XYZ file of C-alpha atoms in Angstrom:
440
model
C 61.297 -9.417 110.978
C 62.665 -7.907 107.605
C 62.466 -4.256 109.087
C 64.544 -5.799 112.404
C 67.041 -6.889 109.980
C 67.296 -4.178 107.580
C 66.449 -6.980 104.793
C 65.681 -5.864 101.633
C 65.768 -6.675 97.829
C 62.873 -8.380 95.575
C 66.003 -10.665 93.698
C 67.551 -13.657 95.386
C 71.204 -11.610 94.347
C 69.530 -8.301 96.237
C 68.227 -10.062 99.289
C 71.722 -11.735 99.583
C 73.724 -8.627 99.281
C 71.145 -7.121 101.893
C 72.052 -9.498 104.420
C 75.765 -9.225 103.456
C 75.824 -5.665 103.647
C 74.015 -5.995 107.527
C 76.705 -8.421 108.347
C 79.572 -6.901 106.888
C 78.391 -3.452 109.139
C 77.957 -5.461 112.142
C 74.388 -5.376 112.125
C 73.890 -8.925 111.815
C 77.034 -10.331 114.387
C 77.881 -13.897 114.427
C 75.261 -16.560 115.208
C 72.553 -13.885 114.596
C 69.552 -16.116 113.479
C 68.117 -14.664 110.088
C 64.137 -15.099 109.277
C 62.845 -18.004 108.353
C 62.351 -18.557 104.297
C 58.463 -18.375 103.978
C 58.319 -15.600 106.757
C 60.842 -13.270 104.782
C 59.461 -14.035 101.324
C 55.998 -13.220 102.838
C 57.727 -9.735 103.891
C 59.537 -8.767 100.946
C 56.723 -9.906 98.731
C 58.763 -12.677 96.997
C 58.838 -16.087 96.670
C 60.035 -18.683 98.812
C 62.260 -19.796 96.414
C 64.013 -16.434 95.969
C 64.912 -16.335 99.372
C 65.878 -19.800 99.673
C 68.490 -18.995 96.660
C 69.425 -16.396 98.277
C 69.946 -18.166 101.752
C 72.118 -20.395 99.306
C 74.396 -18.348 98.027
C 75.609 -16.952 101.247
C 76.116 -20.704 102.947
C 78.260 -21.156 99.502
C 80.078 -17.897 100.490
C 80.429 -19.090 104.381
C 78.602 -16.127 105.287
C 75.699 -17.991 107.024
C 75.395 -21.512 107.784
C 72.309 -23.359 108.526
C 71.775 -25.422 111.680
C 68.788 -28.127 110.593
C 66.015 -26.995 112.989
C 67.685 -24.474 114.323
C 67.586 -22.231 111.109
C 69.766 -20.129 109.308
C 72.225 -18.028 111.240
C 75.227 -15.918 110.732
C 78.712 -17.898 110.467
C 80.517 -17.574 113.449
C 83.457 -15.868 111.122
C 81.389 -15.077 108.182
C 83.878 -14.599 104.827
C 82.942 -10.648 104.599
C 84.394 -9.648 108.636
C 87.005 -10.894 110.412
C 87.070 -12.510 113.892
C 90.269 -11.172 115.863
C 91.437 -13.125 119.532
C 89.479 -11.315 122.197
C 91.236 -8.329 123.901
C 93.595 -9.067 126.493
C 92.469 -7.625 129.643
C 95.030 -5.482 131.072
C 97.072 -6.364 134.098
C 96.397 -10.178 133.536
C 99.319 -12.783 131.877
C 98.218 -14.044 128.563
C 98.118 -17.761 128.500
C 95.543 -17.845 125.118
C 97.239 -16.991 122.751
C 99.147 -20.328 121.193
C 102.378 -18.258 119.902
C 106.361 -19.659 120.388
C 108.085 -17.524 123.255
C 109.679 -14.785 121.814
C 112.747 -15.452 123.436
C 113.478 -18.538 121.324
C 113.131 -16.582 118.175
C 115.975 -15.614 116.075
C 116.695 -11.529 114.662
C 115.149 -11.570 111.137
C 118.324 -9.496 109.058
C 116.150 -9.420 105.451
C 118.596 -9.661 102.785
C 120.333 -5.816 102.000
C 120.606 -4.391 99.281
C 117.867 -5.724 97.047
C 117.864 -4.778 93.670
C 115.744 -4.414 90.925
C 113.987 -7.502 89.240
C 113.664 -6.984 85.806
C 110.614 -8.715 84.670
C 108.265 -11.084 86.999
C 109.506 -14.065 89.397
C 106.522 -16.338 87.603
C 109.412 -17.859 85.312
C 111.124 -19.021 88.353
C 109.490 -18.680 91.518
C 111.219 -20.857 93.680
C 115.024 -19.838 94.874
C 116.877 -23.035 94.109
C 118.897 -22.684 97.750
C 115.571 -22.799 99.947
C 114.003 -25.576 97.750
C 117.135 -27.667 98.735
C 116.475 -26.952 101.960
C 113.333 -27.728 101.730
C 113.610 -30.817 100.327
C 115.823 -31.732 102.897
C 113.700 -30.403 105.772
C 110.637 -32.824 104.470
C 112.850 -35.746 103.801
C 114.618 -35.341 107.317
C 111.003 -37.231 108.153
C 110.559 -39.429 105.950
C 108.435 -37.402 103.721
C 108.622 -37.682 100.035
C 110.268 -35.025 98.662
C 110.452 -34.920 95.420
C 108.052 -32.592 94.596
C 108.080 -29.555 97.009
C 106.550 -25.995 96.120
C 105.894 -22.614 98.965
C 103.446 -20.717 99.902
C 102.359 -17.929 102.021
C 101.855 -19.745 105.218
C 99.614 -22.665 106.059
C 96.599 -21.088 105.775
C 97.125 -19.979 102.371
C 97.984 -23.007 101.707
C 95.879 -24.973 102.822
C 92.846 -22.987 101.356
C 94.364 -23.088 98.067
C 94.355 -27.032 97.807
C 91.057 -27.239 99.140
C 89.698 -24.346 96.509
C 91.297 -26.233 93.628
C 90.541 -29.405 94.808
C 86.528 -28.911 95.852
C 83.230 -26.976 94.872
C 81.250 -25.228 96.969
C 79.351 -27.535 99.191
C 81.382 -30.342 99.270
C 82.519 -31.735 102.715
C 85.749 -31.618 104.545
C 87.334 -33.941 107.395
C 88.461 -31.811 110.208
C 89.836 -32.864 113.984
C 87.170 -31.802 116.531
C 88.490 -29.660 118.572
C 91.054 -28.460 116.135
C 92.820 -25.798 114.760
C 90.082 -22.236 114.918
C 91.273 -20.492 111.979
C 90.820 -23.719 110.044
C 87.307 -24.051 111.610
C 86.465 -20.918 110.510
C 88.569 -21.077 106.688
C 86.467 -23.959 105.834
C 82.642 -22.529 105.474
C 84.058 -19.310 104.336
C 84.972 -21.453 101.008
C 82.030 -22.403 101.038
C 82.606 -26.161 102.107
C 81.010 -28.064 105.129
C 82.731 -29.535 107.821
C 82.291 -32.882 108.723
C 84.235 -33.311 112.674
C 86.429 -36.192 113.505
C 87.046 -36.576 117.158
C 90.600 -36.722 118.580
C 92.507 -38.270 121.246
C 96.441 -37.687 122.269
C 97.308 -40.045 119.394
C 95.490 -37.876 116.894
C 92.209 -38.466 115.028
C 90.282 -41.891 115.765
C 90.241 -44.272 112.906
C 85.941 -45.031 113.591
C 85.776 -41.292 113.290
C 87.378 -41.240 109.945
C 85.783 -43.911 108.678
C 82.641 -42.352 109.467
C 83.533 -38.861 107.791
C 84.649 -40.902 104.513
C 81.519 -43.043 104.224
C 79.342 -39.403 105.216
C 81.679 -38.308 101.335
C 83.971 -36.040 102.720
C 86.616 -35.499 99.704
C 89.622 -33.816 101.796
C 90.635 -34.289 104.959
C 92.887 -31.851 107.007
C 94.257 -33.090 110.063
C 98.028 -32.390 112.054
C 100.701 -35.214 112.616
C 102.266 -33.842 115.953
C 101.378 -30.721 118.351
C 97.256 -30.873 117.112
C 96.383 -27.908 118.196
C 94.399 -27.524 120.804
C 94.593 -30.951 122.013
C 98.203 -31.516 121.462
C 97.854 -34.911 120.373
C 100.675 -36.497 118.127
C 100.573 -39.861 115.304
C 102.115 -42.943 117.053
C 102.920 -45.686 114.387
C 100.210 -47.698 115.107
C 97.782 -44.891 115.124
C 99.042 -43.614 111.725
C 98.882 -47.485 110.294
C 95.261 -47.856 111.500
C 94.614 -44.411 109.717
C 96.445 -45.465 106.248
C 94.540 -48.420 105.968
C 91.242 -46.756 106.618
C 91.805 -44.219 103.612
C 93.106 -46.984 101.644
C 89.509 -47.941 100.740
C 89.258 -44.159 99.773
C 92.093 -43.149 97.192
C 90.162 -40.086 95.554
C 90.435 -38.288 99.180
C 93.050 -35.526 99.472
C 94.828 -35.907 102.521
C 96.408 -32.632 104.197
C 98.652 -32.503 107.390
C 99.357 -29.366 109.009
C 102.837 -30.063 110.412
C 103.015 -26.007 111.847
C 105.238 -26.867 114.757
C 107.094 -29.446 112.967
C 110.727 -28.364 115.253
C 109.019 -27.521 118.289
C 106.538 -29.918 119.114
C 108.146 -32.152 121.475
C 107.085 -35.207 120.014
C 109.254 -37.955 120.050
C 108.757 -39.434 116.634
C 106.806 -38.217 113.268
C 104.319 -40.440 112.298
C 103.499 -39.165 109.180
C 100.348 -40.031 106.830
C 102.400 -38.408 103.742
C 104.864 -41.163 104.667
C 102.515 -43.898 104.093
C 102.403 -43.689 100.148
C 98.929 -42.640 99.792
C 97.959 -41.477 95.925
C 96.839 -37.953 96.657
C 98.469 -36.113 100.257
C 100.022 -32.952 100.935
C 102.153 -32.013 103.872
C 102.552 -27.926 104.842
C 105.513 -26.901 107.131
C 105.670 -23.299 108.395
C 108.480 -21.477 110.199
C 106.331 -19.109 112.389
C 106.329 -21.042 115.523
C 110.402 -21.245 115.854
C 111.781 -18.490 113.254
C 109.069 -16.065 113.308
C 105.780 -15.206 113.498
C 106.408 -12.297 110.892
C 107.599 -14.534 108.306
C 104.626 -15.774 106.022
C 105.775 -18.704 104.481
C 105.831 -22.553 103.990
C 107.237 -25.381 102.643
C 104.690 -27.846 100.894
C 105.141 -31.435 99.817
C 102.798 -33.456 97.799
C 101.844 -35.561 95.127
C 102.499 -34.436 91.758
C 98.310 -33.956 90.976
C 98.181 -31.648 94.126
C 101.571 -30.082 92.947
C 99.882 -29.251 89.546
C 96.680 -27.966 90.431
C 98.438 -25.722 93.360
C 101.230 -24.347 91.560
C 98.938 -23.628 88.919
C 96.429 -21.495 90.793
C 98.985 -19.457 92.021
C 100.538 -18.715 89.023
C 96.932 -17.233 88.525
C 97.054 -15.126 91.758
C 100.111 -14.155 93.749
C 102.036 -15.915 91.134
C 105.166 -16.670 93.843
C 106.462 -16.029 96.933
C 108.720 -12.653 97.450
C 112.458 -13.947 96.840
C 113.371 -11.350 99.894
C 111.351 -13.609 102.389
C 112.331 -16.649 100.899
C 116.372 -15.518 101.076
C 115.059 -14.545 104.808
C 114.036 -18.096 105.203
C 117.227 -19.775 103.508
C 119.663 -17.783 106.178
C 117.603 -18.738 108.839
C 117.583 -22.411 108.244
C 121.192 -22.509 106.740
C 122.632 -21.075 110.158
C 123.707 -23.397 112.585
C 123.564 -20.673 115.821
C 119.589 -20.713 114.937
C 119.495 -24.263 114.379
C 120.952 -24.446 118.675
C 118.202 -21.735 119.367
C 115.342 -24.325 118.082
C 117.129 -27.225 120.045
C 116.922 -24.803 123.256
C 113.132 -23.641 122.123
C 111.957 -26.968 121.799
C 113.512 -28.732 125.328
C 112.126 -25.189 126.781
C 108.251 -25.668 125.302
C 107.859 -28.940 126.585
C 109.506 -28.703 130.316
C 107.204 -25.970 130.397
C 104.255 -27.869 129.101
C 104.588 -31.041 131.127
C 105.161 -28.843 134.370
C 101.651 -27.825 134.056
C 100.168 -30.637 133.558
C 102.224 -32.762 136.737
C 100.993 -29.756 138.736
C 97.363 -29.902 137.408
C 97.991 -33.734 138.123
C 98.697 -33.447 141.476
C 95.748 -31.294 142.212
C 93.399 -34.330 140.748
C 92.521 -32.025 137.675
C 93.403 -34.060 134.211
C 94.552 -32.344 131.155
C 95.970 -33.282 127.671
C 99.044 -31.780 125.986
C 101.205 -34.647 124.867
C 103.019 -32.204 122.138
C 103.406 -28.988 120.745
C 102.661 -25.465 122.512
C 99.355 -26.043 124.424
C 97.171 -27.972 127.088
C 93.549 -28.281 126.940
C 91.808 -28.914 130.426
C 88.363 -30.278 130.011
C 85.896 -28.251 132.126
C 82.751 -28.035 132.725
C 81.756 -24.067 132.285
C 84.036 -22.494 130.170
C 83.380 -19.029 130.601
C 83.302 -19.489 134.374
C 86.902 -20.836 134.180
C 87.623 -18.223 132.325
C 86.510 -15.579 134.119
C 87.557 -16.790 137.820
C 91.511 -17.810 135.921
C 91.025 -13.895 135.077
C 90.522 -12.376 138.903
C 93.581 -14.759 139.403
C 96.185 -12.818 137.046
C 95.873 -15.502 134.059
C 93.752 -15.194 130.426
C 93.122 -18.117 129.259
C 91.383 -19.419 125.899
C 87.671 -20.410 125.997
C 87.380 -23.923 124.135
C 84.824 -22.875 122.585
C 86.277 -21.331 119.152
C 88.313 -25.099 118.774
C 85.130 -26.947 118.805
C 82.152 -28.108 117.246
C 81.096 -30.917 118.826
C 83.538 -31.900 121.513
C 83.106 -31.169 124.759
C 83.936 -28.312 126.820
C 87.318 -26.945 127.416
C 90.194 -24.522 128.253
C 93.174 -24.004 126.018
C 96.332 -23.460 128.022
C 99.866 -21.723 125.721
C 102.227 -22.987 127.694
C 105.020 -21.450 125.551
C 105.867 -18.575 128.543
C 104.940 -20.101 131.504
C 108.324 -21.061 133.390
C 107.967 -24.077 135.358
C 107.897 -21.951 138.778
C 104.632 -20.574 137.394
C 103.010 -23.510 136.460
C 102.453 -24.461 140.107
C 100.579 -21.185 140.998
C 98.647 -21.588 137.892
C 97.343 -25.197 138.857
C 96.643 -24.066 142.529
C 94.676 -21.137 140.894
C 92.803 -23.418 138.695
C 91.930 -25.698 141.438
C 90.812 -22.701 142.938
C 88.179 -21.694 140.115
C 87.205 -25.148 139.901
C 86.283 -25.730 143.790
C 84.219 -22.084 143.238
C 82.511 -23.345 140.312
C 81.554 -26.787 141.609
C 80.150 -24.850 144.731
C 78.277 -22.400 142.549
C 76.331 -25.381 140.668
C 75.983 -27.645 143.152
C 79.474 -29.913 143.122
C-alpha cells in the first residue's frame, strides 16, 4: 500500500510531508483513501503512533480528513491544491456559475494619477470617505455600526476571524448545503464542520441548538440570498435564532451578507441586529459593482474588531487605498446606485420565472432570494448530464453539501424570463428520462 502511494518517511513530520508532496502533485486527488495506521506503520517500519501523528497533522492542515469507519482520505479541497469550477463545456449556456450578470455591472475607472506613498498605509489604513460610507451602508439595516473595519473580500475575511478566534480542531456551525468555498475554507484551517440544515427562512433553530450543545465555537451562516438554497431571515426566524444563542454568549456569530443589494429579499433580518456580545457581519461589492474588486466592509463587536484588525496589521497590514477610492466612487455615484435598483428587480424576475415555470411542470424548487435556485433531484450527475445534451450547464449539488440531500444549483442571474420556460420544459425532460432509466 505504501509503494501504491509513494509513502515514505520513518518521522511522523516525513511521512506527513510524503503524503503532502503526493497530494500537492496530484498523485493522491481528492477523496483518495490513504492506508490504514497499523498497515502503513507495518510498511514503513514505524510505529503506529508515528503515523497516527502524522495522519494528525495533515487533518489540522485540512489536507485529509477522516471519515469514522470509513478511514482517512484526502480533503475534497485539501489546503496545498486548489479546486477550480469544472470546465464549461463548449457550445452549452452556463447556468453554474452563481456570478451577477455582467450587464448590471458598472465601468471600474481606478483612481488616475496615483502617486507615491511615502511610508506604509498601517498608520491609517482605512480612507475616512469609504468608512463613512460604510458605516452608513451597515446602519442602512439596522446593523451596528460603530465599529466597522475592510478586508479583502469575504473569504478573507471570514477566515481571518475564524483563525484568530479558534485552534486547530475546534468546530464550526455551517448551513448544509451552503456556501462551497466556505465548505472547503473551513478544514483547510484546520477546523471541523459541524452542518446545520436550512430551509427558505435560513438555518433551523433545532439544528443550531444541536451544533451549540455538539461545542461548536463560531458559527457562519448568511441573512438573505444563502447560497445555494436562497433562503432569507424572516423576523420570527431570526428571533427564534437569537434566543437560541442567547444560552451561548462565548459563540462568534458571522453572517455573510455577499449579496446584501441584490438579493431580492424583502426585509433584512439580521442576527448582528439582535445585540448579541460577540457577531460580525461581512458585506462585499462583487455581486453588484464587480467581481474584480476584492473588498469588504465588516461590522462587529469591538473583541472581534481587535483581534481582526490586529492580525492584519501582522499580514497584509491594509487594504490598497486605490481599490478602496475605487469602492468610494462607486458607492458615492448615484447613476450606479439606479444600475443596482435595475440589477436587483432584473435578478429576481429572472429567478422567480424559473421557478413558476418549473412549478407548472410539477417540479418544486427553492430560491426565495439572491442569485440562484436549487432543484432537489434525485441523480445529480444524471441531471446534469441530460441539462447538458439540452444546451444548459448546470451545478452538481454536490460541492454545497454535506449531508443534505441531493440537488441542482440553478444561476439565474442571465437567464431572461423567455428562457426560463425552455429551461423548465428541458428539465422536465431529463427528469421523465431519468425516472424511466431507474424505474419511475
Amino acid at each position: 500500500m505504501a509503494a501504491q502511494y509513494g509513502i515514505g518517511g520513518t518521522t511522523a513530520k516525513g511521512i506527513a510531508a510524503s503524503i503532502e508532496r503526493a497530494v500537492a502533485g496530484g498523485g493522491l486527488g481528492p477523496g483518495a483513501a490513504l492506508p490504514p495506521v497499523r498497515r502503513l506503520a507495518d510498511d514503513l517500519g514505524v510505529s503506529p503512533g508515528t503515523v497516527a501523528t502524522a495522519y494528525k497533522e495533515l487533518r489540522q492542515r485540512g489536507i485529509v480528513v477522516t471519515k469514522g469507519r470509513g478511514g482517512t482520505v484526502v480533503a475534497q479541497a485539501p489546503s496545498v491544491g486548489s479546486r477550480r469550477p469544472p470546465r464549461v463545456p463548449e457550445g452549452v449556456r452556463d447556468l453554474a456559475g452563481g456570478y451577477p450578470d455582467p450587464a448590471f455591472l458598472p465601468e471600474l475607472r481606478p483612481p488616475s494619477p496615483v502617486g507615491p506613498v511615502p511610508g506604509s498605509h498601517r498608520g491609517s489604513p482605512r480612507l475616512a470617505a469609504l468608512e463613512e460610507l460604510t458605516r452608513a451602508w451597515f446602519a442602512r439595516d439596522g446593523v451596528p455600526a460603530e465599529h466597522v473595519t475592510f478586508a479583502h473580500g469575504a473569504l478573507d475575511c471570514v477566515a481571518r476571524l475564524l483563525s484568530t478566534e479558534l485552534k486547530p480542531g475546534d468546530s464550526v456551525a455551517v448551513e448544509d448545503p451552503g456556501f462551497h468555498h466556505l465548505l472547503d475554507l473551513v478544514p483547510a484551517l484546520g477546523l471541523r464542520i459541524v452542518p446545520v440544515e436550512v430551509d427558505d427562512a435560513g438555518i433551523l433553530p433545532g439544528a443550531l441548538r444541536a451544533a451549540l450543545r455538539a461545542g461548536v465555537r463560531a458559527l457562519v451562516c448568511s441573512p438573505r440570498g444563502q447560497s445555494p438554497r436562497g433562503g432569507y431571515f424572516t423576523r420570527e426566524r431570526r428571533d427564534a435564532l437569537v434566543e437560541v444563542l442567547a444560552g451561548f454568549p462565548e459563540v462568534l456569530v458571522i453572517e455573510d451578507d455577499h449579496n446584501a443589494d441584490v438579493s431580492g429579499a424583502p426585509s433584512c433580518a439580521a442576527l448582528a441586529a439582535a445585540g448579541l456580545p460577540r457577531w460580525a457581519q461581512v458585506r462585499t461589492v462583487s455581486k453588484h459593482l464587480g467581481i474584480d474588486l476584492r473588498w469588504a466592509g465588516l461590522a462587529c463587536d469591538a473583541t472581534t474588531l481587535a483581534r481582526h484588525d490586529g492580525r492584519m496589521l501582522l499580514t497584509s497590514g491594509w487594504v490598497s487605498h486605490v481599490l478602496q477610492e475605487t469602492v468610494a466612487r462607486l458607492l458615492a455615484d448615484e447613476e450606479v446606485a439606479r444600475l443596482v435598483g435595475r440589477a436587483e428587480e432584473a435578478y429576481t424576475e429572472r429567478r422567480e420565472a424559473l421557478l413558476g415555470e418549473l412549478a407548472r411542470r410539477g417540479i418544486a424548487a427553492h430560491g426565495a432570494s439572491g442569485l440562484n435556485v436549487w432543484v432537489p433531484v434525485r441523480d445529480e450527475s444524471a441531471v446534469v448530464n441530460g441539462l447538458r445534451s439540452y444546451g444548459w450547464w448546470v451545478a452538481a449539488g454536490a460541492r454545497f453539501r454535506i449531508a443534505a440531500p441531493t440537488a441542482v444549483r440553478i444561476t439565474t442571474a442571465t437567464l431572461e424570463p423567455a428562457a426560463a420556460a425552455r429551461l423548465a420544459s428541458d428539465f422536465a425532460g431529463v427528469l421523465g428520462e431519468s425516472e424511466a432509466m431507474y424505474g419511475g
